[in-house]
PDB file of C-alpha atoms in Angstrom:
ATOM      1  CA  TRP A   5     -56.070  77.092 -24.634  1.00 45.00           C
ATOM      2  CA  VAL A   6     -53.388  74.475 -23.721  1.00 51.00           C
ATOM      3  CA  GLN A   7     -53.821  70.967 -24.957  1.00 57.00           C
ATOM      4  CA  GLY A   8     -51.801  67.895 -25.746  1.00 58.00           C
ATOM      5  CA  PHE A   9     -48.933  65.766 -24.286  1.00 57.00           C
ATOM      6  CA  SER A  10     -45.682  66.177 -26.315  1.00 57.00           C
ATOM      7  CA  ASP A  11     -43.119  64.794 -23.778  1.00 57.00           C
ATOM      8  CA  LYS A  12     -42.610  61.630 -21.813  1.00 58.00           C
ATOM      9  CA  ASN A  13     -41.715  63.566 -18.711  1.00 77.00           C
ATOM     10  CA  PHE A  14     -44.549  63.629 -16.293  1.00 80.00           C
ATOM     11  CA  GLY A  15     -45.256  62.729 -12.595  1.00 86.00           C
ATOM     12  CA  PHE A  16     -47.775  62.458  -9.911  1.00 88.00           C
ATOM     13  CA  ILE A  17     -48.266  65.547  -7.616  1.00 89.00           C
ATOM     14  CA  ASN A  18     -50.585  63.646  -5.237  1.00 90.00           C
ATOM     15  CA  ASP A  19     -52.551  60.446  -5.198  1.00 88.00           C
ATOM     16  CA  GLN A  20     -54.817  61.405  -8.006  1.00 91.00           C
ATOM     17  CA  THR A  21     -53.189  64.217  -9.994  1.00 92.00           C
ATOM     18  CA  VAL A  22     -50.754  63.941 -12.758  1.00 91.00           C
ATOM     19  CA  CYS A  23     -48.715  66.960 -14.009  1.00 90.00           C
ATOM     20  CA  TYR A  24     -46.616  67.345 -17.135  1.00 89.00           C
ATOM     21  CA  PRO A  25     -45.037  70.283 -19.039  1.00 88.00           C
ATOM     22  CA  CYS A  26     -46.684  71.490 -22.319  1.00 85.00           C
ATOM     23  CA  GLY A  27     -45.157  74.459 -23.996  1.00 83.00           C
ATOM     24  CA  ASN A  28     -45.157  77.421 -21.677  1.00 87.00           C
ATOM     25  CA  TYR A  29     -47.522  75.593 -19.202  1.00 86.00           C
ATOM     26  CA  ILE A  30     -47.524  72.937 -16.662  1.00 89.00           C
ATOM     27  CA  LEU A  31     -50.863  70.904 -16.778  1.00 90.00           C
ATOM     28  CA  PHE A  32     -52.439  69.244 -13.961  1.00 91.00           C
ATOM     29  CA  LEU A  33     -54.833  66.389 -14.699  1.00 91.00           C
ATOM     30  CA  ASP A  34     -57.131  64.921 -12.030  1.00 90.00           C
ATOM     31  CA  ILE A  35     -57.429  61.296 -13.203  1.00 90.00           C
ATOM     32  CA  GLU A  36     -60.815  60.782 -11.424  1.00 90.00           C
ATOM     33  CA  THR A  37     -62.708  63.873 -12.318  1.00 90.00           C
ATOM     34  CA  LYS A  38     -60.803  64.365 -15.619  1.00 89.00           C
ATOM     35  CA  LYS A  39     -60.615  68.104 -14.859  1.00 91.00           C
ATOM     36  CA  THR A  40     -57.475  70.074 -15.931  1.00 90.00           C
ATOM     37  CA  ARG A  41     -55.618  73.052 -14.423  1.00 91.00           C
ATOM     38  CA  ALA A  42     -52.695  74.917 -15.805  1.00 90.00           C
ATOM     39  CA  LEU A  43     -49.810  76.939 -14.413  1.00 89.00           C
ATOM     40  CA  GLN A  44     -48.021  79.276 -16.796  1.00 87.00           C
ATOM     41  CA  CYS A  45     -44.274  79.844 -16.998  1.00 86.00           C
ATOM     42  CA  GLN A  46     -44.178  83.673 -17.215  1.00 85.00           C
ATOM     43  CA  THR A  47     -40.810  83.756 -18.722  1.00 84.00           C
ATOM     44  CA  GLY A  48     -41.117  81.417 -21.701  1.00 80.00           C
ATOM     45  CA  GLN A  49     -41.031  77.738 -22.491  1.00 85.00           C
ATOM     46  CA  VAL A  50     -40.716  75.080 -19.655  1.00 89.00           C
ATOM     47  CA  GLY A  51     -37.343  73.313 -19.607  1.00 89.00           C
ATOM     48  CA  ALA A  52     -36.515  70.731 -17.157  1.00 91.00           C
ATOM     49  CA  PHE A  53     -39.367  69.449 -14.800  1.00 91.00           C
ATOM     50  CA  ALA A  54     -39.874  67.313 -11.718  1.00 93.00           C
ATOM     51  CA  ALA A  55     -42.715  66.619  -9.237  1.00 93.00           C
ATOM     52  CA  ASN A  56     -42.717  65.186  -5.692  1.00 92.00           C
ATOM     53  CA  ALA A  57     -45.959  63.505  -4.497  1.00 90.00           C
ATOM     54  CA  ASN A  58     -44.766  63.101  -0.977  1.00 90.00           C
ATOM     55  CA  SER A  59     -44.228  66.938  -0.450  1.00 89.00           C
ATOM     56  CA  GLN A  60     -46.791  67.897  -3.195  1.00 92.00           C
ATOM     57  CA  VAL A  61     -44.324  70.305  -4.834  1.00 93.00           C
ATOM     58  CA  LEU A  62     -43.036  70.708  -8.486  1.00 93.00           C
ATOM     59  CA  ALA A  63     -39.955  72.235  -9.912  1.00 93.00           C
ATOM     60  CA  PHE A  64     -39.269  73.452 -13.429  1.00 92.00           C
ATOM     61  CA  SER A  65     -36.823  75.635 -15.255  1.00 92.00           C
ATOM     62  CA  ASP A  66     -37.337  78.175 -17.969  1.00 90.00           C
ATOM     63  CA  ARG A  67     -35.607  78.134 -21.273  1.00 89.00           C
ATOM     64  CA  LYS A  68     -33.817  81.456 -21.467  1.00 88.00           C
ATOM     65  CA  LEU A  69     -30.453  82.859 -20.875  1.00 89.00           C
ATOM     66  CA  ASN A  70     -29.359  82.326 -17.206  1.00 91.00           C
ATOM     67  CA  PRO A  71     -32.393  80.132 -16.394  1.00 91.00           C
ATOM     68  CA  ILE A  72     -33.967  79.911 -13.011  1.00 92.00           C
ATOM     69  CA  ILE A  73     -35.538  76.925 -11.320  1.00 93.00           C
ATOM     70  CA  TYR A  74     -39.068  77.611  -9.866  1.00 93.00           C
ATOM     71  CA  ILE A  75     -40.561  75.698  -6.943  1.00 94.00           C
ATOM     72  CA  TYR A  76     -44.391  75.638  -6.673  1.00 93.00           C
ATOM     73  CA  THR A  77     -46.672  73.988  -4.127  1.00 92.00           C
ATOM     74  CA  PHE A  78     -49.791  72.111  -4.984  1.00 90.00           C
ATOM     75  CA  PRO A  79     -52.830  72.599  -4.938  1.00 89.00           C
ATOM     76  CA  GLU A  80     -52.235  76.230  -4.019  1.00 89.00           C
ATOM     77  CA  LEU A  81     -49.854  76.819  -6.962  1.00 88.00           C
ATOM     78  CA  SER A  82     -47.966  79.321  -4.738  1.00 89.00           C
ATOM     79  CA  LYS A  83     -44.257  79.879  -5.364  1.00 88.00           C
ATOM     80  CA  PRO A  84     -42.197  79.540  -2.212  1.00 86.00           C
ATOM     81  CA  THR A  85     -38.868  80.073  -3.729  1.00 90.00           C
ATOM     82  CA  GLU A  86     -36.661  80.444  -6.955  1.00 91.00           C
ATOM     83  CA  LEU A  87     -33.253  78.695  -7.308  1.00 92.00           C
ATOM     84  CA  LYS A  88     -30.568  80.802  -9.152  1.00 90.00           C
ATOM     85  CA  GLY A  89     -27.501  78.893 -10.024  1.00 86.00           C
ATOM     86  CA  ASP A  90     -24.709  79.502 -12.510  1.00 86.00           C
ATOM     87  CA  ALA A  91     -26.325  77.886 -15.601  1.00 88.00           C
ATOM     88  CA  GLN A  92     -26.013  79.935 -18.652  1.00 90.00           C
ATOM     89  CA  LEU A  93     -28.282  78.229 -21.225  1.00 90.00           C
ATOM     90  CA  ASP A  94     -30.496  75.338 -19.890  1.00 91.00           C
ATOM     91  CA  TYR A  95     -31.231  72.855 -17.185  1.00 92.00           C
ATOM     92  CA  THR A  96     -31.733  69.317 -18.644  1.00 93.00           C
ATOM     93  CA  LEU A  97     -32.527  67.328 -15.496  1.00 93.00           C
ATOM     94  CA  LEU A  98     -34.294  67.885 -12.216  1.00 94.00           C
ATOM     95  CA  SER A  99     -35.064  65.402  -9.313  1.00 94.00           C
ATOM     96  CA  PHE A 100     -36.559  65.660  -5.887  1.00 94.00           C
ATOM     97  CA  SER A 101     -35.363  63.514  -3.021  1.00 93.00           C
ATOM     98  CA  PHE A 102     -38.033  61.128  -1.570  1.00 90.00           C
ATOM     99  CA  THR A 103     -37.329  62.576   1.931  1.00 85.00           C
ATOM    100  CA  GLY A 104     -36.179  65.867   2.988  1.00 88.00           C
ATOM    101  CA  PRO A 105     -36.215  69.239   1.156  1.00 93.00           C
ATOM    102  CA  TYR A 106     -33.521  68.316  -1.381  1.00 94.00           C
ATOM    103  CA  LEU A 107     -33.467  68.896  -5.239  1.00 95.00           C
ATOM    104  CA  ALA A 108     -30.763  67.762  -7.747  1.00 95.00           C
ATOM    105  CA  SER A 109     -30.282  69.628 -10.949  1.00 93.00           C
ATOM    106  CA  TYR A 110     -27.958  69.286 -14.035  1.00 94.00           C
ATOM    107  CA  SER A 111     -27.202  71.942 -16.481  1.00 92.00           C
ATOM    108  CA  SER A 112     -26.376  71.627 -20.203  1.00 88.00           C
ATOM    109  CA  ILE A 113     -23.477  73.100 -22.158  1.00 87.00           C
ATOM    110  CA  PRO A 114     -21.116  74.780 -21.329  1.00 89.00           C
ATOM    111  CA  GLU A 115     -21.254  73.913 -17.606  1.00 89.00           C
ATOM    112  CA  PHE A 116     -22.405  70.362 -17.370  1.00 91.00           C
ATOM    113  CA  VAL A 117     -22.853  70.867 -13.581  1.00 92.00           C
ATOM    114  CA  LEU A 118     -24.573  68.464 -11.141  1.00 93.00           C
ATOM    115  CA  SER A 119     -25.854  70.358  -8.184  1.00 93.00           C
ATOM    116  CA  VAL A 120     -27.772  69.527  -4.970  1.00 94.00           C
ATOM    117  CA  TRP A 121     -30.020  72.089  -3.349  1.00 94.00           C
ATOM    118  CA  ASN A 122     -32.020  72.480  -0.146  1.00 94.00           C
ATOM    119  CA  TRP A 123     -34.908  74.208  -1.861  1.00 93.00           C
ATOM    120  CA  GLN A 124     -36.752  75.073   1.369  1.00 92.00           C
ATOM    121  CA  GLU A 125     -33.883  77.316   2.493  1.00 92.00           C
ATOM    122  CA  ASN A 126     -32.837  78.317  -1.057  1.00 92.00           C
ATOM    123  CA  ILE A 127     -29.180  77.043  -0.386  1.00 92.00           C
ATOM    124  CA  LEU A 128     -26.910  75.404  -2.929  1.00 94.00           C
ATOM    125  CA  LEU A 129     -25.331  72.622  -0.897  1.00 93.00           C
ATOM    126  CA  CYS A 130     -22.684  71.286  -3.406  1.00 92.00           C
ATOM    127  CA  SER A 131     -22.076  70.937  -7.044  1.00 93.00           C
ATOM    128  CA  GLU A 132     -19.589  69.105  -9.335  1.00 92.00           C
ATOM    129  CA  SER A 133     -18.825  69.704 -13.053  1.00 91.00           C
ATOM    130  CA  GLN A 134     -18.653  66.734 -15.532  1.00 88.00           C
ATOM    131  CA  PRO A 135     -17.351  68.580 -18.734  1.00 86.00           C
ATOM    132  CA  GLY A 136     -18.948  67.252 -21.937  1.00 85.00           C
ATOM    133  CA  LEU A 137     -21.079  64.836 -20.306  1.00 86.00           C
ATOM    134  CA  THR A 138     -24.872  64.783 -21.396  1.00 87.00           C
ATOM    135  CA  GLY A 139     -27.188  63.403 -18.778  1.00 88.00           C
ATOM    136  CA  THR A 140     -30.271  61.248 -19.603  1.00 89.00           C
ATOM    137  CA  SER A 141     -31.608  60.343 -16.141  1.00 91.00           C
ATOM    138  CA  LEU A 142     -31.034  61.610 -12.569  1.00 92.00           C
ATOM    139  CA  SER A 143     -32.663  60.209  -9.371  1.00 93.00           C
ATOM    140  CA  PHE A 144     -32.123  59.935  -5.609  1.00 94.00           C
ATOM    141  CA  ASN A 145     -31.968  56.857  -3.685  1.00 92.00           C
ATOM    142  CA  PRO A 146     -35.470  56.468  -2.150  1.00 92.00           C
ATOM    143  CA  MET A 147     -33.885  55.299   1.147  1.00 91.00           C
ATOM    144  CA  ASN A 148     -30.944  57.869   1.306  1.00 91.00           C
ATOM    145  CA  TRP A 149     -31.047  61.343  -0.009  1.00 92.00           C
ATOM    146  CA  GLN A 150     -27.225  61.440   0.101  1.00 92.00           C
ATOM    147  CA  GLN A 151     -27.006  59.096  -2.751  1.00 92.00           C
ATOM    148  CA  LEU A 152     -27.891  59.963  -6.416  1.00 93.00           C
ATOM    149  CA  CYS A 153     -27.694  57.856  -9.684  1.00 93.00           C
ATOM    150  CA  PHE A 154     -26.683  59.814 -12.689  1.00 93.00           C
ATOM    151  CA  VAL A 155     -27.062  58.146 -16.076  1.00 91.00           C
ATOM    152  CA  ALA A 156     -25.356  59.409 -19.236  1.00 88.00           C
ATOM    153  CA  GLU A 157     -25.413  58.159 -22.782  1.00 83.00           C
ATOM    154  CA  SER A 158     -22.721  55.529 -22.035  1.00 83.00           C
ATOM    155  CA  SER A 159     -22.056  55.658 -18.414  1.00 86.00           C
ATOM    156  CA  VAL A 160     -23.699  55.203 -14.896  1.00 91.00           C
ATOM    157  CA  THR A 161     -22.323  57.065 -11.893  1.00 91.00           C
ATOM    158  CA  ILE A 162     -23.345  56.906  -8.223  1.00 93.00           C
ATOM    159  CA  TRP A 163     -22.733  60.208  -6.543  1.00 92.00           C
ATOM    160  CA  HIS A 164     -22.533  60.389  -2.712  1.00 93.00           C
ATOM    161  CA  VAL A 165     -23.225  63.663  -0.774  1.00 92.00           C
ATOM    162  CA  GLU A 166     -20.436  63.629   1.876  1.00 92.00           C
ATOM    163  CA  ARG A 167     -21.547  65.807   4.914  1.00 87.00           C
ATOM    164  CA  CYS A 168     -19.544  67.487   7.743  1.00 87.00           C
ATOM    165  CA  LYS A 169     -21.753  69.749   9.788  1.00 83.00           C
ATOM    166  CA  ASP A 170     -22.832  72.559   7.234  1.00 85.00           C
ATOM    167  CA  GLU A 171     -20.240  71.469   4.532  1.00 90.00           C
ATOM    168  CA  HIS A 172     -21.394  69.240   1.689  1.00 91.00           C
ATOM    169  CA  HIS A 173     -19.215  67.688  -1.010  1.00 91.00           C
ATOM    170  CA  LEU A 174     -20.006  65.321  -4.002  1.00 91.00           C
ATOM    171  CA  THR A 175     -17.920  62.293  -4.479  1.00 91.00           C
ATOM    172  CA  ARG A 176     -17.941  60.258  -7.614  1.00 90.00           C
ATOM    173  CA  HIS A 177     -18.380  56.354  -7.872  1.00 90.00           C
ATOM    174  CA  PRO A 178     -18.473  55.076 -11.460  1.00 87.00           C
ATOM    175  CA  VAL A 179     -20.340  51.866 -12.237  1.00 85.00           C
ATOM    176  CA  GLU A 180     -18.678  49.343 -14.515  1.00 78.00           C
ATOM    177  CA  LEU A 181     -21.019  48.457 -17.365  1.00 75.00           C
ATOM    178  CA  PRO A 182     -20.852  45.310 -19.437  1.00 74.00           C
ATOM    179  CA  ASP A 183     -19.545  45.473 -23.051  1.00 66.00           C
ATOM    180  CA  GLY A 184     -21.552  44.747 -26.220  1.00 67.00           C
ATOM    181  CA  HIS A 185     -21.161  41.070 -25.512  1.00 63.00           C
ATOM    182  CA  GLY A 186     -22.703  41.318 -21.957  1.00 64.00           C
ATOM    183  CA  THR A 187     -19.439  40.776 -20.099  1.00 66.00           C
ATOM    184  CA  VAL A 188     -17.783  43.005 -17.580  1.00 62.00           C
ATOM    185  CA  THR A 189     -14.044  43.422 -17.796  1.00 63.00           C
ATOM    186  CA  PRO A 190     -12.463  42.428 -14.556  1.00 60.00           C
ATOM    187  CA  HIS A 191     -10.664  45.043 -12.581  1.00 57.00           C
ATOM    188  CA  GLU A 192      -6.894  44.561 -12.591  1.00 56.00           C
ATOM    189  CA  ASP A 193      -5.351  44.973  -9.186  1.00 56.00           C
ATOM    190  CA  LEU A 194      -1.983  46.505  -9.818  1.00 51.00           C
ATOM    191  CA  PHE A 195      -0.926  46.222  -6.125  1.00 51.00           C
ATOM    192  CA  PHE A 196      -1.887  42.581  -5.461  1.00 52.00           C
ATOM    193  CA  PRO A 197      -1.859  40.824  -8.967  1.00 55.00           C
ATOM    194  CA  PRO A 198      -3.863  37.563  -9.214  1.00 57.00           C
ATOM    195  CA  SER A 199      -2.122  34.128  -8.853  1.00 55.00           C
ATOM    196  CA  ARG A 200      -0.910  32.625 -12.001  1.00 54.00           C
ATOM    197  CA  ASN A 201      -1.573  28.851 -12.707  1.00 54.00           C
ATOM    198  CA  ASP A 202       1.681  28.492 -14.702  1.00 55.00           C
ATOM    199  CA  ASP A 203       3.719  29.679 -11.628  1.00 55.00           C
ATOM    200  CA  PRO A 204       5.273  26.594  -9.908  1.00 54.00           C
ATOM    201  CA  TYR A 205       5.914  28.475  -6.745  1.00 53.00           C
ATOM    202  CA  HIS A 206       2.713  28.271  -4.519  1.00 55.00           C
ATOM    203  CA  GLY A 207       3.750  30.910  -1.948  1.00 60.00           C
ATOM    204  CA  PRO A 208       2.014  34.102  -1.046  1.00 63.00           C
ATOM    205  CA  ASP A 209       1.335  36.754  -3.610  1.00 63.00           C
ATOM    206  CA  LEU A 210       3.534  39.716  -3.424  1.00 63.00           C
ATOM    207  CA  PRO A 211       2.933  43.246  -4.226  1.00 65.00           C
ATOM    208  CA  VAL A 212       4.273  44.415  -7.716  1.00 62.00           C
ATOM    209  CA  SER A 213       6.541  46.859  -5.858  1.00 65.00           C
ATOM    210  CA  ALA A 214       8.223  43.969  -3.834  1.00 67.00           C
ATOM    211  CA  ILE A 215       9.178  41.972  -6.948  1.00 63.00           C
ATOM    212  CA  ALA A 216      13.085  42.208  -7.575  1.00 62.00           C
ATOM    213  CA  GLY A 217      13.879  44.551 -10.351  1.00 56.00           C
ATOM    214  CA  LEU A 218      10.972  46.928  -9.987  1.00 51.00           C
TER     215      LEU A 218
END
């Protein structure tokens, strides 16, 4: 039988049930009755995992070549759909949106692809590659499903899902992080440079391209 908790990845599937992966299983623990249920991954070990208490659904990938993302509903433990992307080896991160039928996934080497799905309709909305970037955390904005926060080992990026009718596109907005001393390097504006205190002329600032000789 399946016992133990070997990972920090867990989540509430409803108000009183916690679920988490353990080997080839997803375990469901009722925190009031202390009863446990198990859902087996038929194709091997469970990889990435996510749960959504609002919709009472969970998603997990299997660890095999060309992995698949499985969506299950709770408490029926029925499988409404499977998401098949272009990942060759593994998915490392999964995250549900707080509202709407959306799921974000991130694959490992060699693709390193961030994808956004409509899991109810089994549609890949958009994806973007980040070569060589290992992700550590992925989450939706609770108030806006079209914004995602992606955290890597040394960077934070806000991704926006731009939408025009049925077309979706991911746009990247890096977040400037402080250095080891806790200071943020100011952004240098090459078009309108800052005023210099040693400049005796106190007229308007000119673009670099307007300065004589450039």
